Short mmCIF file of C-alpha atoms in Angstrom, two decimals:
data_model
loop_
_atom_site.label_atom_id
_atom_site.label_comp_id
_atom_site.label_asym_id
_atom_site.label_seq_id
_atom_site.Cartn_x
_atom_site.Cartn_y
_atom_site.Cartn_z
CA ILE A 1 -136.80 33.77 -61.01
CA VAL A 2 -136.69 30.84 -63.33
CA SER A 3 -139.55 28.39 -64.10
CA VAL A 4 -140.61 25.34 -66.00
CA GLN A 5 -143.67 25.26 -67.16
CA LYS A 6 -146.33 22.24 -68.22
CA CYS A 7 -148.07 23.64 -71.15
CA ILE A 8 -151.10 22.60 -73.18
CA ARG A 9 -151.48 24.06 -76.99
CA THR A 10 -154.10 22.69 -79.47
CA GLY A 11 -154.26 26.10 -81.85
CA ASP A 12 -151.78 24.93 -84.38
CA ILE A 13 -152.67 21.01 -83.62
CA ASP A 14 -152.72 20.29 -87.70
CA GLU A 15 -148.96 21.13 -87.45
CA VAL A 16 -147.85 18.38 -84.85
CA GLY A 17 -146.12 15.36 -86.22
CA ASP A 18 -143.68 17.88 -87.99
CA ASP A 19 -140.23 18.49 -86.55
CA THR A 20 -141.26 21.13 -84.32
CA HIS A 21 -144.68 21.35 -82.95
CA PHE A 22 -146.47 19.45 -79.97
CA THR A 23 -149.73 19.79 -77.96
CA PHE A 24 -147.93 19.49 -74.45
CA PHE A 25 -144.65 20.86 -73.46
CA GLU A 26 -142.44 22.26 -71.43
CA MET A 27 -141.83 25.94 -71.44
CA LEU A 28 -138.40 27.28 -69.64
CA GLY A 29 -139.07 30.86 -68.66
CA ASN A 30 -137.50 33.60 -66.74
CA TRP A 31 -138.80 36.45 -64.86
CA SER A 32 -138.08 40.15 -63.91
CA LEU A 33 -140.97 41.87 -62.06
CA GLY A 34 -139.95 45.34 -62.26
CA ASP A 35 -136.14 45.09 -61.88
CA TYR A 36 -134.00 44.51 -64.85
CA PHE A 37 -135.10 45.22 -68.46
CA LYS A 38 -134.45 44.77 -72.21
CA ASP A 39 -130.57 45.94 -71.84
CA ASP A 40 -129.65 43.27 -68.69
CA ALA A 41 -132.53 40.53 -70.70
CA ILE A 42 -130.68 40.56 -74.14
CA ARG A 43 -127.43 40.74 -72.84
CA TRP A 44 -127.84 37.39 -70.95
CA SER A 45 -130.18 35.75 -73.84
CA PHE A 46 -127.44 36.05 -75.99
CA GLU A 47 -124.99 34.72 -73.39
CA PHE A 48 -127.03 32.06 -72.39
CA LEU A 49 -127.46 31.07 -76.19
CA THR A 50 -123.68 31.44 -77.35
CA SER A 51 -121.49 31.31 -74.77
CA PRO A 52 -119.77 27.96 -74.32
CA GLN A 53 -119.97 27.89 -70.59
CA TRP A 54 -123.70 27.44 -71.04
CA LEU A 55 -125.66 26.45 -74.56
CA GLY A 56 -122.91 26.94 -76.60
CA ILE A 57 -124.95 27.48 -80.25
CA PRO A 58 -122.72 29.53 -82.84
CA LEU A 59 -124.01 33.21 -83.80
CA GLU A 60 -123.77 32.08 -87.37
CA ARG A 61 -126.98 29.56 -86.76
CA LEU A 62 -128.82 32.36 -85.02
CA ALA A 63 -131.29 35.07 -86.04
CA PHE A 64 -133.71 37.90 -84.36
CA SER A 65 -136.83 39.63 -84.91
CA CYS A 66 -138.10 42.48 -83.21
CA PHE A 67 -141.55 44.77 -83.51
CA VAL A 68 -141.85 46.87 -86.63
CA GLY A 69 -143.94 49.01 -84.99
CA ASP A 70 -147.84 50.41 -85.60
CA GLU A 71 -150.19 53.37 -84.88
CA THR A 72 -150.37 52.15 -81.18
CA ALA A 73 -146.57 51.84 -80.52
CA PRO A 74 -143.83 52.45 -82.03
CA LYS A 75 -140.85 50.27 -83.83
CA ASP A 76 -138.76 48.68 -81.11
CA ASP A 77 -135.36 50.00 -82.43
CA GLN A 78 -133.89 49.41 -78.83
CA SER A 79 -133.90 45.47 -78.72
CA ALA A 80 -132.23 45.58 -82.23
CA SER A 81 -129.50 48.28 -81.27
CA LEU A 82 -129.01 46.02 -78.49
CA TRP A 83 -128.59 42.72 -80.37
CA LYS A 84 -126.26 44.63 -82.91
CA SER A 85 -124.05 45.78 -79.88
CA LEU A 86 -123.45 42.11 -79.26
CA GLY A 87 -121.94 41.53 -82.58
CA VAL A 88 -125.20 40.28 -84.52
CA PRO A 89 -125.07 41.29 -88.05
CA ASN A 90 -127.78 43.70 -89.10
CA GLU A 91 -128.52 41.16 -92.06
CA ARG A 92 -129.74 39.16 -89.26
CA ILE A 93 -132.33 40.79 -87.88
CA ALA A 94 -135.90 41.21 -89.15
CA PHE A 95 -138.94 43.52 -87.81
CA LEU A 96 -142.10 41.90 -88.16
CA PRO A 97 -145.49 42.87 -87.17
CA ARG A 98 -147.93 42.58 -83.91
CA GLU A 99 -148.65 39.16 -85.06
CA ASN A 100 -145.21 37.81 -84.74
CA ASN A 101 -143.30 39.93 -82.05
CA TRP A 102 -146.36 41.21 -79.37
CA TRP A 103 -147.97 39.69 -76.50
CA GLY A 104 -150.99 40.17 -74.64
CA PRO A 105 -152.68 41.49 -73.24
CA ALA A 106 -154.40 38.15 -71.89
CA GLY A 107 -157.46 39.88 -71.36
CA GLN A 108 -159.44 42.87 -72.90
CA THR A 109 -156.83 45.22 -71.27
CA GLY A 110 -153.81 44.48 -68.98
CA PRO A 111 -150.36 44.36 -69.15
CA CYS A 112 -148.70 44.00 -72.97
CA GLY A 113 -146.11 44.80 -74.86
CA PRO A 114 -143.38 43.60 -77.92
CA ASP A 115 -141.00 40.78 -78.07
CA THR A 116 -137.93 40.09 -79.49
CA GLU A 117 -137.78 36.47 -80.33
CA MET A 118 -134.60 34.28 -81.26
CA PHE A 119 -134.39 31.25 -84.08
CA TYR A 120 -132.09 28.54 -85.23
CA TRP A 121 -130.86 27.43 -88.48
CA ILE A 122 -131.91 23.86 -88.11
CA ASP A 123 -130.39 22.76 -91.54
CA SER A 124 -127.15 21.33 -90.87
CA ALA A 125 -126.83 20.24 -94.47
CA THR A 126 -126.51 23.97 -95.86
CA PRO A 127 -124.70 26.62 -94.12
CA ALA A 128 -127.38 29.49 -92.87
CA PRO A 129 -127.70 32.64 -95.30
CA ALA A 130 -126.51 35.68 -94.30
CA GLN A 131 -130.05 37.44 -94.87
CA PHE A 132 -132.60 36.36 -92.49
CA ASP A 133 -135.59 35.11 -94.14
CA THR A 134 -138.42 34.97 -92.11
CA THR A 135 -140.49 32.98 -94.14
CA ASP A 136 -138.03 30.11 -94.84
CA SER A 137 -139.13 26.85 -92.33
CA ARG A 138 -135.56 26.00 -91.81
CA TRP A 139 -135.70 28.90 -89.27
CA VAL A 140 -137.39 27.93 -86.00
CA GLU A 141 -137.79 30.06 -83.07
CA ILE A 142 -136.53 28.62 -79.50
CA TRP A 143 -136.69 31.21 -77.42
CA ASN A 144 -138.39 35.11 -76.93
CA ASP A 145 -138.03 37.80 -74.45
CA VAL A 146 -141.49 39.63 -73.85
CA PHE A 147 -141.04 43.18 -72.68
CA MET A 148 -144.05 44.19 -70.64
CA GLN A 149 -143.53 47.98 -70.83
CA TYR A 150 -147.28 48.61 -71.47
CA ARG A 151 -150.67 48.72 -70.20
CA LYS A 152 -153.91 48.47 -72.59
CA THR A 153 -157.01 50.33 -71.34
CA GLU A 154 -160.44 50.51 -71.91
CA GLN A 155 -160.56 52.61 -74.09
CA GLY A 156 -158.13 51.07 -76.28
CA THR A 157 -155.14 53.08 -75.63
CA TYR A 158 -151.38 51.65 -74.69
CA GLU A 159 -150.29 53.63 -71.36
CA LEU A 160 -146.46 53.00 -70.67
CA LEU A 161 -145.84 51.24 -67.32
CA ALA A 162 -144.06 52.53 -64.12
CA LYS A 163 -142.35 49.34 -64.03
CA PRO A 164 -142.10 46.98 -67.01
CA ASN A 165 -141.36 43.78 -66.40
CA VAL A 166 -140.08 40.66 -68.75
CA ASP A 167 -140.95 37.28 -69.47
CA THR A 168 -139.34 34.99 -71.17
CA GLY A 169 -140.26 31.26 -73.22
CA MET A 170 -137.72 28.83 -74.55
CA GLY A 171 -139.20 25.59 -75.55
CA LEU A 172 -137.54 22.46 -74.04
CA GLU A 173 -137.83 20.07 -76.67
CA ARG A 174 -136.87 22.88 -79.30
CA THR A 175 -133.83 23.49 -77.28
CA LEU A 176 -132.66 20.23 -76.75
CA ALA A 177 -133.09 19.20 -80.36
CA VAL A 178 -130.51 22.23 -80.94
CA LEU A 179 -127.86 20.96 -78.45
CA SER A 180 -128.56 16.91 -79.53
CA GLY A 181 -127.57 18.09 -83.06
CA VAL A 182 -130.74 16.95 -84.95
CA ARG A 183 -133.29 18.23 -86.89
CA SER A 184 -136.54 17.25 -85.11
CA ALA A 185 -137.32 17.44 -81.51
CA TYR A 186 -139.11 13.89 -82.06
CA GLU A 187 -135.31 12.22 -82.35
CA THR A 188 -134.14 13.28 -79.06
CA HIS A 189 -133.88 11.08 -76.27
CA LEU A 190 -137.13 12.41 -74.86
CA TRP A 191 -139.18 11.02 -77.50
CA LEU A 192 -137.30 8.26 -78.75
CA PRO A 193 -138.18 5.58 -76.55
CA LEU A 194 -141.94 6.58 -76.47
CA LEU A 195 -141.79 6.20 -80.45
CA ASP A 196 -140.10 2.80 -80.02
CA ALA A 197 -143.08 1.85 -78.05
CA LEU A 198 -145.67 2.28 -80.65
CA LYS A 199 -143.55 1.33 -83.76
CA SER A 200 -142.94 -2.21 -82.06
CA GLN A 201 -147.17 -2.52 -82.45
CA GLN A 202 -147.65 -1.53 -85.99
CA THR A 203 -148.57 -4.12 -87.99
CA ILE A 204 -150.42 -1.88 -91.02
CA ALA A 205 -147.80 -0.27 -93.37
CA HIS A 206 -148.83 3.39 -94.21
CA PRO A 207 -146.80 6.19 -96.29
CA GLU A 208 -147.54 8.69 -93.06
CA ALA A 209 -146.55 6.03 -90.62
CA GLU A 210 -143.77 8.29 -89.12
CA ARG A 211 -145.97 11.41 -88.48
CA LEU A 212 -148.78 9.50 -87.00
CA ILE A 213 -146.85 7.82 -84.58
CA ARG A 214 -145.52 11.13 -83.63
CA ILE A 215 -148.95 12.46 -83.64
CA ILE A 216 -150.03 9.24 -81.17
CA ALA A 217 -146.83 9.66 -79.01
CA ASP A 218 -147.38 13.50 -78.73
CA HIS A 219 -151.59 13.35 -77.90
CA THR A 220 -151.17 10.68 -75.64
CA ARG A 221 -148.44 12.31 -73.47
CA ALA A 222 -150.67 15.22 -73.35
CA ALA A 223 -153.35 13.35 -72.39
CA ALA A 224 -151.22 11.72 -69.69
CA PHE A 225 -150.74 14.96 -67.97
CA ILE A 226 -154.44 16.07 -68.57
CA ILE A 227 -155.74 13.33 -66.80
CA VAL A 228 -153.18 13.76 -64.16
CA ASP A 229 -154.73 17.30 -63.31
CA GLY A 230 -158.01 15.75 -62.91
CA ILE A 231 -159.93 15.83 -66.18
CA GLU A 232 -161.86 13.32 -67.94
CA PRO A 233 -162.95 13.05 -71.39
CA SER A 234 -166.30 15.10 -71.99
CA ASN A 235 -168.29 16.92 -75.07
CA LYS A 236 -167.27 20.24 -73.65
CA ASP A 237 -164.61 22.54 -72.55
CA ARG A 238 -161.55 20.97 -70.89
CA GLY A 239 -163.09 17.58 -70.92
CA TYR A 240 -163.39 18.13 -74.95
CA VAL A 241 -159.65 18.95 -75.02
CA LEU A 242 -158.98 15.28 -73.75
CA ARG A 243 -161.59 13.46 -75.71
CA ARG A 244 -160.03 15.02 -79.31
CA LEU A 245 -156.85 14.59 -78.42
CA LEU A 246 -157.18 10.73 -77.28
CA ARG A 247 -159.67 10.46 -80.42
CA ARG A 248 -157.18 11.50 -82.42
CA ALA A 249 -154.68 8.76 -81.49
CA LEU A 250 -157.06 6.14 -81.04
CA VAL A 251 -158.10 6.69 -84.95
CA TYR A 252 -154.25 6.88 -86.26
CA ALA A 253 -153.69 3.82 -84.22
CA ARG A 254 -156.24 1.93 -85.68
CA GLN A 255 -155.06 3.07 -89.48
CA LEU A 256 -151.65 1.59 -88.23
CA GLY A 257 -153.31 -2.01 -87.07
CA MET A 258 -152.50 -1.56 -83.54
CA PRO A 259 -153.96 -3.84 -81.02
CA LEU A 260 -156.34 -2.24 -78.30
CA GLY A 261 -154.04 -1.27 -75.36
CA TRP A 262 -151.34 0.25 -77.95
CA HIS A 263 -151.10 2.73 -75.05
CA ARG A 264 -150.12 0.76 -72.48
CA PRO A 265 -146.27 0.42 -72.97
CA LEU A 266 -146.59 4.21 -74.47
CA ILE A 267 -147.28 4.94 -70.93
CA GLU A 268 -144.79 2.91 -69.36
CA ALA A 269 -142.29 4.56 -71.54
CA LEU A 270 -143.56 7.75 -70.17
CA LEU A 271 -143.53 7.34 -66.61
CA THR A 272 -139.71 6.29 -67.31
CA GLU A 273 -138.63 9.09 -69.20
CA MET A 274 -140.75 11.85 -67.16
CA GLY A 275 -141.80 9.90 -63.62
CA THR A 276 -139.01 11.48 -62.00
CA SER A 277 -139.25 15.13 -62.59
CA TYR A 278 -143.37 14.65 -62.76
CA PRO A 279 -143.74 11.80 -60.05
CA GLU A 280 -147.87 12.68 -59.87
CA LEU A 281 -147.69 10.62 -63.14
CA VAL A 282 -146.33 7.40 -61.15
CA GLU A 283 -148.27 8.04 -58.75
CA ARG A 284 -151.71 8.20 -60.88
CA ALA A 285 -150.30 5.75 -63.66
CA GLU A 286 -153.61 2.99 -62.90
CA THR A 287 -155.79 6.37 -63.19
CA ILE A 288 -153.91 7.35 -66.57
CA GLN A 289 -154.39 3.92 -68.04
CA ALA A 290 -158.00 3.13 -66.83
CA VAL A 291 -159.29 6.48 -68.50
CA ILE A 292 -157.79 5.85 -71.99
CA SER A 293 -158.69 2.32 -71.98
CA ALA A 294 -162.33 3.65 -71.36
CA GLU A 295 -162.26 6.12 -74.14
CA GLU A 296 -160.75 3.53 -76.60
CA THR A 297 -163.72 1.01 -75.53
CA LYS A 298 -166.37 3.62 -75.92
CA PHE A 299 -165.03 4.79 -79.14
CA SER A 300 -164.04 1.98 -80.95
CA ALA A 301 -167.82 0.64 -81.55
CA THR A 302 -168.90 4.10 -82.66
CA LEU A 303 -165.84 4.54 -84.64
CA GLU A 304 -166.36 1.40 -86.70
CA LYS A 305 -170.38 2.49 -87.34
CA GLY A 306 -168.93 6.21 -87.99
CA LEU A 307 -166.22 4.78 -90.51
CA ARG A 308 -169.16 2.46 -92.25
CA GLU A 309 -171.21 5.52 -92.47
CA PHE A 310 -168.76 8.03 -94.17
CA ALA A 311 -167.62 5.53 -96.63
CA LYS A 312 -171.02 6.16 -98.35
CA PHE A 313 -170.72 9.40 -98.80
CA ASP A 314 -169.89 10.95 -102.47
CA SER A 315 -169.46 14.10 -100.74
CA ILE A 316 -169.91 15.93 -97.69
CA ASP A 317 -170.09 19.34 -96.66
CA GLY A 318 -170.11 21.23 -92.87
CA GLU A 319 -173.49 19.57 -92.01
CA GLY A 320 -172.22 16.23 -92.60
CA ALA A 321 -169.46 16.76 -90.67
CA PHE A 322 -171.37 17.68 -87.96
CA ASN A 323 -173.62 15.01 -87.85
CA LEU A 324 -170.60 12.60 -87.77
CA TYR A 325 -169.79 14.45 -84.69
CA GLN A 326 -173.04 14.58 -83.39
CA THR A 327 -173.76 10.63 -84.27
CA TYR A 328 -170.57 9.28 -83.95
CA GLY A 329 -168.23 11.67 -81.69
CA PHE A 330 -165.76 12.13 -84.64
CA PRO A 331 -164.00 15.41 -83.97
CA TRP A 332 -163.56 17.99 -86.99
CA GLU A 333 -160.16 17.05 -87.33
CA LEU A 334 -160.82 13.34 -87.90
CA THR A 335 -163.63 14.16 -90.92
CA TYR A 336 -161.36 16.53 -92.45
CA GLU A 337 -158.45 14.46 -92.80
CA LEU A 338 -160.54 11.08 -93.89
CA ALA A 339 -161.91 13.65 -96.08
CA LYS A 340 -159.22 15.10 -97.84
CA ALA A 341 -157.64 11.52 -98.42
CA ARG A 342 -160.74 11.10 -100.66
CA GLY A 343 -160.53 14.34 -102.47
CA LEU A 344 -163.25 15.85 -100.17
CA ASN A 345 -163.24 18.89 -98.77
CA PRO A 346 -166.16 20.19 -95.96
CA GLU A 347 -166.28 23.45 -94.70
CA ARG A 348 -165.02 24.65 -91.41
CA SER A 349 -167.33 27.28 -90.69
CA ALA A 350 -170.56 25.48 -91.64
CA PHE A 351 -169.43 22.77 -89.51
CA GLU A 352 -168.69 25.39 -86.52
#
């Protein structure tokens, strides 16, 4: 079984705009439901990554991580041994803790297990070092194989499953960057038309213009897919995720001097790039534009008032940040970024 899955992820929203992070992305997966397990999964992963018949990635630019083990589950020596049997040097395999190389369960109980992750060296100007340094950001994760071999019980213990499963996840955008020979996924053909649609409307110079344009493009693309699923902006739950993305994009568009309606050429570019694969974008294009326009109109008036109010602050604490949210709809990220630019540092915990 294989899949291409639409994903929305906002847990690392502050990293969006760098070379590898997005709030919306497409996850490629393959699945074994009680059929093959680690041996076949790792062999086939290696073949797909390195074989000229498939992705043809040089082995010298790859590294791998496995679960180091803890008091509840043993070290995953089996996965490491399988990678070594395929020609991976010992120095290119790292053992990492549960927070890095373990998945699940999705709730308090249920299937879970260790994973093995695959990393690519994105720095074409420098040969990949022999030793895999997991703290070096030039090693970018592109794929992982999750081995569902345990069930967490209500007592917090881990039982071996009678039929273990495999669940893999490969980021399309990151992999496309690898195959395109570029450092950033935003430099691939999936993104360039969207970025160009925004750059043509920028009228104010900004030292972080490239990052802001990437964020606007990412957030608006994510918003389009959320809107297509029938969600509208609101102050809670899924609607708040949508509102938060749109308002961040609207603020950054304002900082770059983009005119009202800047999103229209961007959505048109998105339809050209992704409308064939996702025809619902084309079918609901007018709804997408209308929802964004309505939020733009609604937020623009309060944004001006809120910015004037913010300019009065000599300092700002968590309570002040909350008042900006409550009165002017400023999401935490917006207040924090404005505060940071002025050397202020409101506390997130107080805001919460």
